[in-house]
PDB file of C-alpha atoms in Angstrom:
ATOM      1  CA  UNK L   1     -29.373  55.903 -35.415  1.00 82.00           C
ATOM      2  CA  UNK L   2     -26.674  53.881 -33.681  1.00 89.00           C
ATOM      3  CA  UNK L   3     -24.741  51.322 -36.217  1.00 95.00           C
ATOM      4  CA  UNK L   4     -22.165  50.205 -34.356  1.00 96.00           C
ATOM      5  CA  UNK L   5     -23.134  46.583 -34.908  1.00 97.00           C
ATOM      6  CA  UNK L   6     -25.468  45.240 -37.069  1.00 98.00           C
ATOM      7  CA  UNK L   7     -27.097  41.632 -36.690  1.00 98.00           C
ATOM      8  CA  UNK L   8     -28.314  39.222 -39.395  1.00 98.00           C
ATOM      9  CA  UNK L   9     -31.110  37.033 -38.674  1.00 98.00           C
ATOM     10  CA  UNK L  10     -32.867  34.474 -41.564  1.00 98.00           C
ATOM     11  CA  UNK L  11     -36.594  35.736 -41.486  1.00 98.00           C
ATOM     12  CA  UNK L  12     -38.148  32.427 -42.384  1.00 97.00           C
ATOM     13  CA  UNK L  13     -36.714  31.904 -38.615  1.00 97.00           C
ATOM     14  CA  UNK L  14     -39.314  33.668 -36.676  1.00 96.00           C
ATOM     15  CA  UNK L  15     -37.507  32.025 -33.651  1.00 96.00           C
ATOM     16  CA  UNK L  16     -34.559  34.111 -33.695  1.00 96.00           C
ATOM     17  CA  UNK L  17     -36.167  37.535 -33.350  1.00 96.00           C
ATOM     18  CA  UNK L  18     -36.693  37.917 -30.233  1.00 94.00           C
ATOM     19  CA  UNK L  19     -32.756  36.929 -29.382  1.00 95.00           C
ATOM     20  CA  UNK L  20     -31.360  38.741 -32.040  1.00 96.00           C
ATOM     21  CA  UNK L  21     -33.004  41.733 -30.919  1.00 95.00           C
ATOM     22  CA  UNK L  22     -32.007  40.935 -26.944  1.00 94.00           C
ATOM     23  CA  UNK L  23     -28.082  40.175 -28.149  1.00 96.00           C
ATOM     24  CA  UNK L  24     -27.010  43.594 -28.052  1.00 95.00           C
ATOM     25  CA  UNK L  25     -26.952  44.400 -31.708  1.00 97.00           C
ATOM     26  CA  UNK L  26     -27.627  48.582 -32.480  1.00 96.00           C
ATOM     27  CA  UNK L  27     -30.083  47.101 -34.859  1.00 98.00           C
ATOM     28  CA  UNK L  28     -31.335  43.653 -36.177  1.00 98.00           C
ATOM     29  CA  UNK L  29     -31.420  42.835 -40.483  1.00 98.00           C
ATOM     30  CA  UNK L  30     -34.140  40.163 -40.928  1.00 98.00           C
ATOM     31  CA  UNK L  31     -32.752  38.581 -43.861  1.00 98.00           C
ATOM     32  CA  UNK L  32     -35.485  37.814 -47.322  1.00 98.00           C
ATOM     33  CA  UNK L  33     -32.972  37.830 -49.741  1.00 97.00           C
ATOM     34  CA  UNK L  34     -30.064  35.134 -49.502  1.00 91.00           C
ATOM     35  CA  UNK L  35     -30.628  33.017 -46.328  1.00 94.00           C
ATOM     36  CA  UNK L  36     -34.389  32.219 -47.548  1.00 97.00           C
ATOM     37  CA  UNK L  37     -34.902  29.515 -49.917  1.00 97.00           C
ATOM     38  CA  UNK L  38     -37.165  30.456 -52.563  1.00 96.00           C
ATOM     39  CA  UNK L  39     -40.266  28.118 -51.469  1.00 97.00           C
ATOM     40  CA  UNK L  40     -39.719  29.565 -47.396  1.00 97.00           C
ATOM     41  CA  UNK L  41     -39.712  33.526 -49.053  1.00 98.00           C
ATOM     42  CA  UNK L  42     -44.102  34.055 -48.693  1.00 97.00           C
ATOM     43  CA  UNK L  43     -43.918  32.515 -45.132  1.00 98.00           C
ATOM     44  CA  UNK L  44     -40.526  34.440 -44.173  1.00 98.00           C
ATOM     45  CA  UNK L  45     -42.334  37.247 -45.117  1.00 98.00           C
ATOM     46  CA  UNK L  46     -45.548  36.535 -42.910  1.00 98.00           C
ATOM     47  CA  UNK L  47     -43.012  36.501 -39.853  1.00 97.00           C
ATOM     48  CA  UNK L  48     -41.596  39.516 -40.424  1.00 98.00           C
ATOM     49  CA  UNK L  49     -45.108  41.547 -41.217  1.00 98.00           C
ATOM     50  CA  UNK L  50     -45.743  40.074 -38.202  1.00 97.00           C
ATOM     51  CA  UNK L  51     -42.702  40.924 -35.872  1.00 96.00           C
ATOM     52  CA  UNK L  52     -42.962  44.275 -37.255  1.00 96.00           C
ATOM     53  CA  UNK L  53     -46.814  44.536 -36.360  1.00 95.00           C
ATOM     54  CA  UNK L  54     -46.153  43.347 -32.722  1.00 87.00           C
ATOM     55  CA  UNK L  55     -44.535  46.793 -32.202  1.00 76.00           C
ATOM     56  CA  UNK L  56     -41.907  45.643 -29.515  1.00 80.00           C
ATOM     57  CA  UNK L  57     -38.864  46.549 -30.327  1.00 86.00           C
ATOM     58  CA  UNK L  58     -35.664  46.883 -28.401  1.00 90.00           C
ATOM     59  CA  UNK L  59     -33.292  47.832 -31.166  1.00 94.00           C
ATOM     60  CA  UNK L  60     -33.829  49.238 -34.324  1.00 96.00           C
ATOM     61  CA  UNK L  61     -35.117  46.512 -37.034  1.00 98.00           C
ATOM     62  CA  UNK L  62     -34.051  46.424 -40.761  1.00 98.00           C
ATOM     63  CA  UNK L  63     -35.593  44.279 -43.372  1.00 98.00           C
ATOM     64  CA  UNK L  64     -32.956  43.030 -46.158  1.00 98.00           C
ATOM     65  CA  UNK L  65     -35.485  42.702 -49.899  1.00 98.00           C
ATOM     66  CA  UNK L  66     -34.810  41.201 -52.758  1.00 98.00           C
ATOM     67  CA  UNK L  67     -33.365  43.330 -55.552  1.00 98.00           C
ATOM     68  CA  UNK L  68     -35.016  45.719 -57.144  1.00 98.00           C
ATOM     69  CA  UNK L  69     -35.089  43.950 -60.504  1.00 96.00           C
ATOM     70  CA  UNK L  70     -35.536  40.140 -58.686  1.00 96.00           C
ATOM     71  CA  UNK L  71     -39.357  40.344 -59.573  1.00 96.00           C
ATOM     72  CA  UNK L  72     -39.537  39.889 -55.673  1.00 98.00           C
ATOM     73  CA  UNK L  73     -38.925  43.130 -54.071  1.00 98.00           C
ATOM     74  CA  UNK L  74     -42.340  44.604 -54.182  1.00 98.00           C
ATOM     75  CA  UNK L  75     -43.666  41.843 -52.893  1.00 98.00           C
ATOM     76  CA  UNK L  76     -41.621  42.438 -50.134  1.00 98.00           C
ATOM     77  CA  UNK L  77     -42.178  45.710 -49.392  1.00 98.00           C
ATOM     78  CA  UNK L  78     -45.986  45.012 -49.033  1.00 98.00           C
ATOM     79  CA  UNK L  79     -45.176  42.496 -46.132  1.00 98.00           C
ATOM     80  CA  UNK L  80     -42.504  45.234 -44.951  1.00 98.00           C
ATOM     81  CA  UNK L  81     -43.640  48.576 -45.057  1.00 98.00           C
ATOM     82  CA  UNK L  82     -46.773  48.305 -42.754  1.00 97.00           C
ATOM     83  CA  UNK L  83     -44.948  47.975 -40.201  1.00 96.00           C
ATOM     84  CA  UNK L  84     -42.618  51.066 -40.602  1.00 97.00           C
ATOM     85  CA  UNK L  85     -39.263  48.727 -40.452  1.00 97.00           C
ATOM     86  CA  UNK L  86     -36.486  51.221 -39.262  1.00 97.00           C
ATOM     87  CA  UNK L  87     -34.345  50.810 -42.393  1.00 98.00           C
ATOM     88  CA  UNK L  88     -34.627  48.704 -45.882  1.00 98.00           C
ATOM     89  CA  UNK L  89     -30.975  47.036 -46.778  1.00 98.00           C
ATOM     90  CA  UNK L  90     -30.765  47.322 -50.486  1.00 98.00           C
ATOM     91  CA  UNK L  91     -29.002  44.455 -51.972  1.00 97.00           C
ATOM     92  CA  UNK L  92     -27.552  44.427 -55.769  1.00 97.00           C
ATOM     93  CA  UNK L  93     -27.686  48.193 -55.203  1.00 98.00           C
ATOM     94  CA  UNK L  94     -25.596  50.234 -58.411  1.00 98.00           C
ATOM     95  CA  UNK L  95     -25.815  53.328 -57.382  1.00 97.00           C
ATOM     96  CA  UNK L  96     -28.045  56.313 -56.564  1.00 98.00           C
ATOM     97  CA  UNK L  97     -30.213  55.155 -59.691  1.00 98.00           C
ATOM     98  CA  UNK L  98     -31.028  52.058 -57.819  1.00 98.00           C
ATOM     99  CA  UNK L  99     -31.607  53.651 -54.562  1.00 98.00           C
ATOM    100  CA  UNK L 100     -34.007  56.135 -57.118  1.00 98.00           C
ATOM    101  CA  UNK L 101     -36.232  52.837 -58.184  1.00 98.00           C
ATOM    102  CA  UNK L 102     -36.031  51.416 -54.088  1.00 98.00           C
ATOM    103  CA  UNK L 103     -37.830  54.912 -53.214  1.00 98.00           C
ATOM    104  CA  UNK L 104     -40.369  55.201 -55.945  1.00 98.00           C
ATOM    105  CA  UNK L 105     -41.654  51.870 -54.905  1.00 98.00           C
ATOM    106  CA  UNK L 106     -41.823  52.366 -51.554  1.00 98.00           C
ATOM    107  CA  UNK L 107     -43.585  55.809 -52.156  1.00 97.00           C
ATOM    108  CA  UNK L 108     -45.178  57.689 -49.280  1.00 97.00           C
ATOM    109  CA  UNK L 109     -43.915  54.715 -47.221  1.00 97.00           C
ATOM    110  CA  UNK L 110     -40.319  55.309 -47.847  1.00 98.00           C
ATOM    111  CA  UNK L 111     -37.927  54.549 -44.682  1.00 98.00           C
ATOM    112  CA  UNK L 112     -33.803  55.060 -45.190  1.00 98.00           C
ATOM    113  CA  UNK L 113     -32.100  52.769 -46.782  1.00 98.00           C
ATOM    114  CA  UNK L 114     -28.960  50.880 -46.247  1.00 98.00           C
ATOM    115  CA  UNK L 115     -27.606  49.988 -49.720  1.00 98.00           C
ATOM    116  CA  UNK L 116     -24.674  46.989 -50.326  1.00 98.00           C
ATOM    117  CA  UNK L 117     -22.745  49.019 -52.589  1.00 97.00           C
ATOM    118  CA  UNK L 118     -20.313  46.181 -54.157  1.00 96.00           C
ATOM    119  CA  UNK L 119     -22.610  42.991 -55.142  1.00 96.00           C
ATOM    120  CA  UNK L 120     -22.124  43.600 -59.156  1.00 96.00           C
ATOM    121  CA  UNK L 121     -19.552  44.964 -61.142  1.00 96.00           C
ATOM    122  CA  UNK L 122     -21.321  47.644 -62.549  1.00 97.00           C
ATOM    123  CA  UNK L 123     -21.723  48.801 -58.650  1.00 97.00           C
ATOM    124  CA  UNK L 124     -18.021  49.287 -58.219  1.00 97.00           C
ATOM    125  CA  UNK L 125     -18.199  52.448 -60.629  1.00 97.00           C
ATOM    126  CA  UNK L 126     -21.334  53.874 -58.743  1.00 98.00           C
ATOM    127  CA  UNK L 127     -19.926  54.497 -55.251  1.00 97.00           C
ATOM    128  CA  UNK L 128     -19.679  57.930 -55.793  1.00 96.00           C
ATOM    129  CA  UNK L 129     -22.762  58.597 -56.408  1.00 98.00           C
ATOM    130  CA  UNK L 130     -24.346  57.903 -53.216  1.00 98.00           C
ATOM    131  CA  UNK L 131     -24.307  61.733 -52.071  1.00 97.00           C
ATOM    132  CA  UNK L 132     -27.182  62.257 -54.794  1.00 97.00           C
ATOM    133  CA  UNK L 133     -29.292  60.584 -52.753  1.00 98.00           C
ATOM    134  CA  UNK L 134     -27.853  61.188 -48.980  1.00 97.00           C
ATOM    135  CA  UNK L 135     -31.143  61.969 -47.673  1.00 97.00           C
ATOM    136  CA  UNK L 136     -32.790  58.470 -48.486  1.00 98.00           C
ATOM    137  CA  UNK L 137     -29.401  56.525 -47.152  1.00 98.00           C
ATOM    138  CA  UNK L 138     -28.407  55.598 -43.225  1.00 96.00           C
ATOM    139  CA  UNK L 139     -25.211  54.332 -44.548  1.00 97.00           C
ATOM    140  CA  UNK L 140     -23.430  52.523 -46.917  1.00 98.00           C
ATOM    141  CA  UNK L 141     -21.979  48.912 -46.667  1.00 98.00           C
ATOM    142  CA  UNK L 142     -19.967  46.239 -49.021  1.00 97.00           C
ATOM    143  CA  UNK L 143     -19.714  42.431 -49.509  1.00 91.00           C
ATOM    144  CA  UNK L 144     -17.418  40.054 -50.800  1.00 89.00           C
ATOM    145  CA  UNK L 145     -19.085  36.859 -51.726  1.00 88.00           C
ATOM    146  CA  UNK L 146     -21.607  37.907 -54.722  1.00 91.00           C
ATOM    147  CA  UNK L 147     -19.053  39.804 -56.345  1.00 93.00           C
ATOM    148  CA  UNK L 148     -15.719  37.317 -56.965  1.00 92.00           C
ATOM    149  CA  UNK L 149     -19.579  34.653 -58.556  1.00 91.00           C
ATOM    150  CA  UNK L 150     -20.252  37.683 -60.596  1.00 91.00           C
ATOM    151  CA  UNK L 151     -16.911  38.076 -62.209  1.00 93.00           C
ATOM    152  CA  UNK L 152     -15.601  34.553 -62.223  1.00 93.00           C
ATOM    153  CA  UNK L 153     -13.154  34.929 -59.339  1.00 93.00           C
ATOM    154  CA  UNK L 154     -11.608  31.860 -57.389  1.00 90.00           C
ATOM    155  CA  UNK L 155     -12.016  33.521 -53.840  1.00 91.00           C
ATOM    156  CA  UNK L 156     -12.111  36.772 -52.340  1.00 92.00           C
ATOM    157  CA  UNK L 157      -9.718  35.689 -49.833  1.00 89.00           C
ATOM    158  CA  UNK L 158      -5.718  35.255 -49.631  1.00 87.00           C
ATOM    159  CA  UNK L 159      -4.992  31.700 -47.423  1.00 82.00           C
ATOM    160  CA  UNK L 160      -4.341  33.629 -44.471  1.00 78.00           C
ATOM    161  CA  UNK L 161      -7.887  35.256 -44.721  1.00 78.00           C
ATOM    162  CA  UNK L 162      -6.992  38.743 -45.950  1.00 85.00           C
ATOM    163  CA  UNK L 163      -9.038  40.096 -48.696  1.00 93.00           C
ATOM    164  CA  UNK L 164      -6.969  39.916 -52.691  1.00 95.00           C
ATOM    165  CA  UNK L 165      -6.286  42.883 -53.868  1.00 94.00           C
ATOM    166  CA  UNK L 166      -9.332  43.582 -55.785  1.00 94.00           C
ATOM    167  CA  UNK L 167     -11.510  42.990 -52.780  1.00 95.00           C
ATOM    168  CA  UNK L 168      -9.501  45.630 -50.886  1.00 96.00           C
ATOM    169  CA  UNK L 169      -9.734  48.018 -53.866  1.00 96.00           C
ATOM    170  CA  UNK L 170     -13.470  47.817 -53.269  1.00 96.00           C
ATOM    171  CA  UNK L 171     -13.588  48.045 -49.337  1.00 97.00           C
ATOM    172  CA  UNK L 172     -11.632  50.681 -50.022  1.00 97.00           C
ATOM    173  CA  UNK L 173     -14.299  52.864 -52.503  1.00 97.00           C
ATOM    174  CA  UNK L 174     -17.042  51.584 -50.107  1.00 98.00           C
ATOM    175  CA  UNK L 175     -15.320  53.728 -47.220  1.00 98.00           C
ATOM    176  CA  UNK L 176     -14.757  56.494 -49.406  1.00 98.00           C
ATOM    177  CA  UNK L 177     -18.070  56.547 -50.965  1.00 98.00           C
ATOM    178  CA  UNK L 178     -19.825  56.771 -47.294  1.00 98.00           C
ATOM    179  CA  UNK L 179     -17.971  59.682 -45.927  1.00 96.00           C
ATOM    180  CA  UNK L 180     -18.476  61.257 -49.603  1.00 97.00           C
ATOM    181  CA  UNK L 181     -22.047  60.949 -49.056  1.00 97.00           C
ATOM    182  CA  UNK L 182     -21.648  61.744 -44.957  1.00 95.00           C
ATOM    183  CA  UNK L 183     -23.574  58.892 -44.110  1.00 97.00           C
ATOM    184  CA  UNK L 184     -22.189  55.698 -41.758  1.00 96.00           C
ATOM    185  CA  UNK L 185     -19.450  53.119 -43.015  1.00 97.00           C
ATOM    186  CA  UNK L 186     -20.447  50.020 -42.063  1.00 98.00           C
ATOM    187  CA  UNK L 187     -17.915  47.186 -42.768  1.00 97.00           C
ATOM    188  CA  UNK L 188     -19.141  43.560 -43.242  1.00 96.00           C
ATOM    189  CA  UNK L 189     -19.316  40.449 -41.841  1.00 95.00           C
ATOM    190  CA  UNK L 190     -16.557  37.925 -40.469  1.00 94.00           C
ATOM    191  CA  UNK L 191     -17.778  34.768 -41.433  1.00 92.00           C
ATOM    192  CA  UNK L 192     -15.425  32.811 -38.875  1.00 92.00           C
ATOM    193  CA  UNK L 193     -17.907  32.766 -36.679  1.00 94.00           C
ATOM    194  CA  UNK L 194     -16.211  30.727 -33.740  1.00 94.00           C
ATOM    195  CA  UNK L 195     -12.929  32.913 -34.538  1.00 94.00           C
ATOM    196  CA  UNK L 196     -13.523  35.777 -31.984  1.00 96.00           C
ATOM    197  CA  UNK L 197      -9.738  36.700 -31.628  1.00 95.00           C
ATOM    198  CA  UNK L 198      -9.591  37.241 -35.321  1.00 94.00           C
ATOM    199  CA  UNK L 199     -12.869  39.403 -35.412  1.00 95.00           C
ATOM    200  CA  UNK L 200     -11.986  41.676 -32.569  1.00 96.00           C
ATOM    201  CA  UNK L 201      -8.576  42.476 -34.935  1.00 95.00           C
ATOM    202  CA  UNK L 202     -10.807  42.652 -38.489  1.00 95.00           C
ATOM    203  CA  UNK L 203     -13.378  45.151 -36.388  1.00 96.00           C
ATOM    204  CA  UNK L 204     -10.174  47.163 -34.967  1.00 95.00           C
ATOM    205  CA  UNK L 205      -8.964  47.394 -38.108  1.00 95.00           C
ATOM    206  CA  UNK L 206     -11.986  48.385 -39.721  1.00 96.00           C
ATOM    207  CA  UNK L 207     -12.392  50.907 -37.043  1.00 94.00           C
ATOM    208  CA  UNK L 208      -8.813  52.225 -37.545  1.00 93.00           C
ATOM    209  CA  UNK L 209      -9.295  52.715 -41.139  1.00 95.00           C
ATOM    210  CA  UNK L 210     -12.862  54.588 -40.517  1.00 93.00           C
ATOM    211  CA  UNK L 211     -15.304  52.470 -40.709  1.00 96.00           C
ATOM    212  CA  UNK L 212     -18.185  53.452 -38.173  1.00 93.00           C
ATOM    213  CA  UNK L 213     -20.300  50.467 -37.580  1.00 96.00           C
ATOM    214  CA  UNK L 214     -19.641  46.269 -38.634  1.00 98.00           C
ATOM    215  CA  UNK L 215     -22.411  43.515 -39.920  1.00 98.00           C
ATOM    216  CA  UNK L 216     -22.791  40.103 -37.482  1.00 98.00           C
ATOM    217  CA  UNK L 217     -23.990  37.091 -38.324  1.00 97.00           C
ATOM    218  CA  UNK L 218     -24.021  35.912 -35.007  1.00 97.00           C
ATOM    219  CA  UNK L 219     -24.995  36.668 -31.479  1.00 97.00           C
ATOM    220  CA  UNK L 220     -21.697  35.775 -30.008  1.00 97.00           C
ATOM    221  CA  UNK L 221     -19.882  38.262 -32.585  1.00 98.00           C
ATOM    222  CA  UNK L 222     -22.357  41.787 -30.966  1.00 98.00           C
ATOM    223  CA  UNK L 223     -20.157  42.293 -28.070  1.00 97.00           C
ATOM    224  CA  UNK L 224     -17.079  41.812 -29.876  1.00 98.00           C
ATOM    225  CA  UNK L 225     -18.224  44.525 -32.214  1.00 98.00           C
ATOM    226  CA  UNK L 226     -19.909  46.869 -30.144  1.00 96.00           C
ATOM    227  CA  UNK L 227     -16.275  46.963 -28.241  1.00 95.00           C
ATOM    228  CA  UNK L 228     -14.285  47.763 -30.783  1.00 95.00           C
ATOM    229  CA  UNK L 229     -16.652  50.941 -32.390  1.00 94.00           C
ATOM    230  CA  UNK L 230     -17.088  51.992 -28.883  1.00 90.00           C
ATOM    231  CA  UNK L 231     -13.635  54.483 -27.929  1.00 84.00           C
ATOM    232  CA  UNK L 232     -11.563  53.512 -24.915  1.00 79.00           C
ATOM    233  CA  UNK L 233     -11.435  55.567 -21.620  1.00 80.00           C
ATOM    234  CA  UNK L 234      -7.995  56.736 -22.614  1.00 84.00           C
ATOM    235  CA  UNK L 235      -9.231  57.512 -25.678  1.00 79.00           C
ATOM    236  CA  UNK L 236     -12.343  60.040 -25.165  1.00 85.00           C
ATOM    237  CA  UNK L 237      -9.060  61.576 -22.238  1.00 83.00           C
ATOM    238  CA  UNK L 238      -6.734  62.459 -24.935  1.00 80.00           C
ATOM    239  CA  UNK L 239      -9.618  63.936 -27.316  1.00 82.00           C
ATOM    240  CA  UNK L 240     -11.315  66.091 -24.391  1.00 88.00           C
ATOM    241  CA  UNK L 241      -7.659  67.354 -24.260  1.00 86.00           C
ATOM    242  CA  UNK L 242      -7.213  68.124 -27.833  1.00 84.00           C
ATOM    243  CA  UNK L 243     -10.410  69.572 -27.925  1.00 85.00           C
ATOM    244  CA  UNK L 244      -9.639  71.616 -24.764  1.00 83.00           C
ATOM    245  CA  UNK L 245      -6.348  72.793 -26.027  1.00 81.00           C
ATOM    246  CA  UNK L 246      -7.937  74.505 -29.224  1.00 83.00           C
ATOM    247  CA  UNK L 247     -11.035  76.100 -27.399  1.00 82.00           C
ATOM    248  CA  UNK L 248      -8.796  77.575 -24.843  1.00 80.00           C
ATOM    249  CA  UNK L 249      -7.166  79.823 -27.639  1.00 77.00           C
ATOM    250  CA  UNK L 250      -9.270  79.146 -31.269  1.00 78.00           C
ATOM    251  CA  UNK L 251      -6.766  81.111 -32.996  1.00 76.00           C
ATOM    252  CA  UNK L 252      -3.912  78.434 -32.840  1.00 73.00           C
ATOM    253  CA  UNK L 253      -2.985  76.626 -35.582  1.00 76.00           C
ATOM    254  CA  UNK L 254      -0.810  73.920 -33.934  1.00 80.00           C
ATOM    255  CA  UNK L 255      -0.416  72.699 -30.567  1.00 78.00           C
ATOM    256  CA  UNK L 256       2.048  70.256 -28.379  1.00 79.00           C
ATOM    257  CA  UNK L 257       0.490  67.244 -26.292  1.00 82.00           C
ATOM    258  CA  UNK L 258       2.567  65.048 -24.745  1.00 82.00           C
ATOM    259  CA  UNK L 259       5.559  65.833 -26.784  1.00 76.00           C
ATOM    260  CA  UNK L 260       3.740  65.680 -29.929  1.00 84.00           C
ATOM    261  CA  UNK L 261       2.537  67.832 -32.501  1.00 82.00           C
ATOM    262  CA  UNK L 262      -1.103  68.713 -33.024  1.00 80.00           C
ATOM    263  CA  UNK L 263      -2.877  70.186 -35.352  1.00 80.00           C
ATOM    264  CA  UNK L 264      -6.487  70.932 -36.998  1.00 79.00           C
ATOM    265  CA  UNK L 265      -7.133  67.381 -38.585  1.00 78.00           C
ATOM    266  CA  UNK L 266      -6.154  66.153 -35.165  1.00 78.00           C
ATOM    267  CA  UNK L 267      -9.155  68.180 -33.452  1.00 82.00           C
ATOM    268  CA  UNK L 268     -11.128  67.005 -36.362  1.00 81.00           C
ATOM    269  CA  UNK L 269     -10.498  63.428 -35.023  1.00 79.00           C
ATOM    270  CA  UNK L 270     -10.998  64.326 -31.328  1.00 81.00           C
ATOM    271  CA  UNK L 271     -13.980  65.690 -32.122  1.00 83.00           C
ATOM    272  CA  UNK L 272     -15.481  62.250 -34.094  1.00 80.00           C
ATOM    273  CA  UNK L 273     -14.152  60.401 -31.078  1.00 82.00           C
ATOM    274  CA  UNK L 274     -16.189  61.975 -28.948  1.00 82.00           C
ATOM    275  CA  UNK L 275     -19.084  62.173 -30.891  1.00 81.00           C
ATOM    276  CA  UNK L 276     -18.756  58.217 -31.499  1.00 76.00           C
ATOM    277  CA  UNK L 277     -18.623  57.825 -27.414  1.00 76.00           C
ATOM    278  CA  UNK L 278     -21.770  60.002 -27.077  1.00 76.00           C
ATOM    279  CA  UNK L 279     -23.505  58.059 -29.421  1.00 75.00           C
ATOM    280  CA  UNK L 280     -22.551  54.540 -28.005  1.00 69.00           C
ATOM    281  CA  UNK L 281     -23.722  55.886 -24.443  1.00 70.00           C
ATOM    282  CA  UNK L 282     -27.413  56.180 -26.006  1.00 68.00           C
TER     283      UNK L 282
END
């Protein structure tokens, strides 16, 4: 699956589908969990069982539950599941032990799942131990608003909209924890959502430090997104000639290119560039 960008839409807003899923996005998340008011959750969940029934689908569709322990989430996979969603986004998720209960409920239905690693504190020590379960996961992704409520924390934020130190500690073990488990990094949201300058420099940076994909919460942010996970021209050019430069003589350890030193972990990165540009051509 292609996770470059990843777009939120409310599901008790039936409305939105259909543009969420036109904007762009490499998949579409309609949202039961936070953006549904507990009164809206039984007709939020009609719309989606019937979105998913309808069949047409330009991007891949995830459905955000309930936790696992909320009372609500098996009510939610009954509306889900029917209609084979593409992905379940696990929220409150501690671990591979909650990514063990997701799959026993869904059963014979199971799809992969798409845990939010960082919600509780008691998550923070799990993120290793998404590689036990690999196999049931299409990637791993953080937040930083439940977290700083859970532990009595002002903001997650400096002034200048960097993330404290803690919060970066946990991005951090998020980005770790994916490649652990060799599934997709996918950073999170950029809640400025009029601030497009400042999320084309959070998605570069996330990028940079090797995240794979990035959440939206609106249509406007998709291309912005989808720009920055998707290499450059002069990009994919220098990795074909790293790449080039190895296979012409496999033995060699190091290599020059353009005056500068190469060596293995630099094909290593060549090589995920180009993969990364194959997959965005899809």
């Amino acid at each position: 699956m292609k996770l470059r960008s990843l777009l939120f839409v409310p599901a008790d807003r039936p409305e939105r589908f259909g543009k969420a899923a036109a904007s762009g996005a490499d998949a579409v998340i309609l949202d039961l969990e936070d953006s549904v008011a507990l009164a809206a959750k039984d007709g939020a969940r009609a719309a989606v069982a019937a979105y998913l029934a309808d069949g047409q689908r330009p991007c891949p569709v995830f459905v955000r539950i309930n936790p696992v322990d909320s009372g609500m989430a098996a009510t939610d996979l009954a509306a889900a599941l029917p209609g084979r969603p593409d992905g379940i986004m696990l929220p409150k998720a501690e671990g591979a032990e909650t990514v063990g209960t997701l799959l026993a409920m869904m059963g014979a239905q199971a799809v992969p799942i798409l845990p939010i690693a960082t919600e509780t504190p008691a998550a923070v020590f799990e993120l290793g131990s998404y590689g036990d379960v690999r196999a049931a996961l299409c990637g791993l992704t953080w937040g930083a608003e439940d977290l700083p409520a859970a532990i009595g924390a002002a903001t997650a934020r400096e002034d200048d909209g960097r993330y404290t130190a803690p919060y970066e500690l946990v991005r951090s073990l998020t980005l770790f924890g994916a490649h652990k488990a060799g599934v997709a990094a996918i950073e999170t949201v950029y809640p400025a959502l009029a601030d497009l300058d400042g999320l084309a420099r959070y998605a570069a940076r996330a990028r940079r430090d090797g995240f794979t994909g990035m959440m939206a919460l609106h249509p406007a942010q998709v291309p912005v997104i989808n720009q920055a996970f998707t290499p450059t021209p002069a990009e994919i050019d220098h990795a074909r000639r790293v790449v080039a430069l190895f296979a012409a003589d496999p033995a060699l350890g190091v290599v020059q290119l353009d005056g500068r030193m190469i060596d293995r972990p630099h094909l290593k990165q060549a090589e995920a560039i180009l993969a990364l540009a194959a997959r965005s051509q899809r």
